[in-house]
Amino acid sequence: MIDLTAKLFDLRLYDAARKLASDFHLAPDKPLPEAIRRKMQHKTKAQQLRENERLCFSVLNEYRRLLLDWEKRYASQAPEDVPDKRFVEACHRLPWAEYQLDILLQGDSYERGETVSELTTDGYIRKLQARLRKERYHEQPCLD
């Protein structure tokens, strides 16, 4: 375990043993040295990419479910009805969302990285996440 921890966190064996002791509360009176704490807090590019991938997948999957709901719930009942804007959005954005999810699920690392980069540029995925939170809030029934 010490060897594995040393390799995972790029630590000397002694520091890895101290980290394990601290993580499992085996030596509560001896805090980790500052150098070890800094290394643990610093995320590698691969770790950051995986986190961003999970965020993008989660947000896109929630958006897909919302679009599927809108596609059914707000479909026009008669040909002369003006289409609801949510139905129109569902028709336009559902194929896009499903394509992005397919890449995140089945694409190679380069494709996933490119997709994540596109989705996180200019905070797009965060904006979509905020919009989904707003939609959830508005769908909550009032308790008057």
CSV table of C-alpha atoms in Angstrom, one decimal:
chain,number,residue,atom,x,y,z
A,1,MET,CA,0.0,0.0,0.0
A,2,ILE,CA,2.9,2.4,0.8
A,3,ASP,CA,4.5,1.7,-2.6
A,4,LEU,CA,1.2,2.3,-4.4
A,5,THR,CA,0.5,5.5,-2.5
A,6,ALA,CA,4.0,6.7,-3.2
A,7,LYS,CA,3.5,6.1,-6.9
A,8,LEU,CA,0.0,7.6,-7.0
A,9,PHE,CA,1.0,10.8,-5.2
A,10,ASP,CA,4.6,11.0,-6.4
A,11,LEU,CA,5.9,10.8,-2.8
A,12,ARG,CA,8.9,9.2,-1.0
A,13,LEU,CA,8.1,6.0,0.8
A,14,TYR,CA,8.4,7.7,4.2
A,15,ASP,CA,6.0,10.5,3.1
A,16,ALA,CA,3.6,7.9,1.6
A,17,ALA,CA,3.5,6.0,4.9
A,18,ARG,CA,2.8,9.2,6.8
A,19,LYS,CA,0.0,10.1,4.4
A,20,LEU,CA,-1.6,6.7,4.9
A,21,ALA,CA,-1.3,7.0,8.6
A,22,SER,CA,-2.9,10.5,8.5
A,23,ASP,CA,-5.7,9.4,6.0
A,24,PHE,CA,-6.6,6.5,8.3
A,25,HIS,CA,-6.2,8.5,11.5
A,26,LEU,CA,-3.5,6.3,12.7
A,27,ALA,CA,-1.3,9.2,13.9
A,28,PRO,CA,-3.7,12.1,14.6
A,29,ASP,CA,-1.1,13.9,16.7
A,30,LYS,CA,1.2,14.3,13.7
A,31,PRO,CA,-0.2,16.4,10.8
A,32,LEU,CA,1.1,15.9,7.3
A,33,PRO,CA,4.0,18.1,6.2
A,34,GLU,CA,3.0,21.1,4.0
A,35,ALA,CA,4.8,19.7,1.0
A,36,ILE,CA,2.6,16.5,1.0
A,37,ARG,CA,-0.6,18.5,1.6
A,38,ARG,CA,0.2,20.7,-1.4
A,39,LYS,CA,0.9,17.7,-3.7
A,40,MET,CA,-2.4,16.1,-2.6
A,41,GLN,CA,-4.3,19.3,-3.4
A,42,HIS,CA,-2.8,19.8,-6.8
A,43,LYS,CA,-4.7,17.9,-9.5
A,44,THR,CA,-3.0,16.4,-12.5
A,45,LYS,CA,-4.3,17.3,-16.0
A,46,ALA,CA,-5.7,13.8,-16.3
A,47,GLN,CA,-7.6,14.1,-13.0
A,48,GLN,CA,-9.0,17.5,-14.1
A,49,LEU,CA,-10.0,16.1,-17.5
A,50,ARG,CA,-11.8,13.2,-15.8
A,51,GLU,CA,-13.6,15.6,-13.5
A,52,ASN,CA,-14.6,17.8,-16.4
A,53,GLU,CA,-15.7,14.7,-18.4
A,54,ARG,CA,-17.9,13.6,-15.5
A,55,LEU,CA,-19.4,17.0,-15.2
A,56,CYS,CA,-20.1,17.3,-18.9
A,57,PHE,CA,-21.7,13.8,-19.0
A,58,SER,CA,-23.8,14.5,-15.9
A,59,VAL,CA,-25.1,17.9,-17.2
A,60,LEU,CA,-25.7,16.6,-20.7
A,61,ASN,CA,-27.5,13.6,-19.5
A,62,GLU,CA,-29.8,15.7,-17.3
A,63,TYR,CA,-30.4,18.0,-20.3
A,64,ARG,CA,-31.2,15.1,-22.5
A,65,ARG,CA,-33.8,13.8,-20.0
A,66,LEU,CA,-35.4,17.3,-19.8
A,67,LEU,CA,-35.5,17.5,-23.6
A,68,LEU,CA,-37.2,14.1,-23.9
A,69,ASP,CA,-39.8,15.2,-21.3
A,70,TRP,CA,-40.4,18.5,-23.3
A,71,GLU,CA,-40.7,16.6,-26.5
A,72,LYS,CA,-43.6,14.6,-25.1
A,73,ARG,CA,-45.2,17.1,-22.8
A,74,TYR,CA,-45.2,20.2,-25.1
A,75,ALA,CA,-45.9,18.5,-28.5
A,76,SER,CA,-48.6,20.3,-30.5
A,77,GLN,CA,-52.0,18.6,-30.3
A,78,ALA,CA,-53.3,20.0,-33.6
A,79,PRO,CA,-51.4,20.9,-36.8
A,80,GLU,CA,-52.6,24.5,-36.5
A,81,ASP,CA,-51.2,25.0,-33.0
A,82,VAL,CA,-48.2,27.2,-32.6
A,83,PRO,CA,-45.4,25.0,-31.3
A,84,ASP,CA,-44.2,25.6,-27.8
A,85,LYS,CA,-40.7,26.9,-27.6
A,86,ARG,CA,-39.7,24.0,-25.3
A,87,PHE,CA,-40.9,21.5,-27.9
A,88,VAL,CA,-38.9,23.3,-30.6
A,89,GLU,CA,-35.8,23.3,-28.4
A,90,ALA,CA,-36.2,19.6,-27.7
A,91,CYS,CA,-36.5,18.9,-31.5
A,92,HIS,CA,-33.4,20.9,-32.3
A,93,ARG,CA,-31.1,20.1,-29.3
A,94,LEU,CA,-31.9,16.5,-28.5
A,95,PRO,CA,-29.8,15.0,-31.4
A,96,TRP,CA,-26.9,17.3,-30.4
A,97,ALA,CA,-27.1,16.3,-26.8
A,98,GLU,CA,-27.2,12.6,-27.6
A,99,TYR,CA,-24.3,13.0,-30.0
A,100,GLN,CA,-22.2,14.6,-27.3
A,101,LEU,CA,-23.1,11.9,-24.9
A,102,ASP,CA,-22.2,9.2,-27.4
A,103,ILE,CA,-18.7,10.8,-27.8
A,104,LEU,CA,-18.3,10.9,-24.0
A,105,LEU,CA,-19.3,7.3,-23.7
A,106,GLN,CA,-17.7,5.7,-26.7
A,107,GLY,CA,-15.1,8.1,-28.1
A,108,ASP,CA,-11.4,7.7,-27.7
A,109,SER,CA,-9.5,9.9,-25.3
A,110,TYR,CA,-8.8,12.5,-28.0
A,111,GLU,CA,-12.4,12.8,-29.0
A,112,ARG,CA,-13.6,13.0,-25.4
A,113,GLY,CA,-10.9,15.6,-24.6
A,114,GLU,CA,-12.0,17.7,-27.6
A,115,THR,CA,-15.7,17.5,-26.7
A,116,VAL,CA,-15.0,18.4,-23.1
A,117,SER,CA,-12.8,21.3,-24.3
A,118,GLU,CA,-15.6,22.6,-26.5
A,119,LEU,CA,-18.3,22.2,-23.8
A,120,THR,CA,-16.2,24.0,-21.1
A,121,THR,CA,-15.0,26.8,-23.3
A,122,ASP,CA,-16.6,30.1,-22.3
A,123,GLY,CA,-18.4,28.3,-19.4
A,124,TYR,CA,-21.0,26.8,-21.7
A,125,ILE,CA,-21.5,23.6,-19.6
A,126,ARG,CA,-21.7,25.7,-16.4
A,127,LYS,CA,-24.4,27.9,-18.0
A,128,LEU,CA,-26.3,24.9,-19.0
A,129,GLN,CA,-26.0,23.5,-15.5
A,130,ALA,CA,-27.3,26.8,-14.1
A,131,ARG,CA,-30.2,26.7,-16.5
A,132,LEU,CA,-31.1,23.1,-15.5
A,133,ARG,CA,-31.1,24.1,-11.8
A,134,LYS,CA,-33.4,27.0,-12.7
A,135,GLU,CA,-35.7,24.6,-14.6
A,136,ARG,CA,-35.8,22.2,-11.6
A,137,TYR,CA,-36.6,25.1,-9.3
A,138,HIS,CA,-39.5,26.3,-11.5
A,139,GLU,CA,-41.0,22.8,-11.7
A,140,GLN,CA,-41.2,22.5,-8.0
A,141,PRO,CA,-44.9,22.7,-6.8
A,142,CYS,CA,-45.8,25.7,-4.7
A,143,LEU,CA,-46.7,25.0,-1.1
A,144,ASP,CA,-49.2,27.7,-0.5
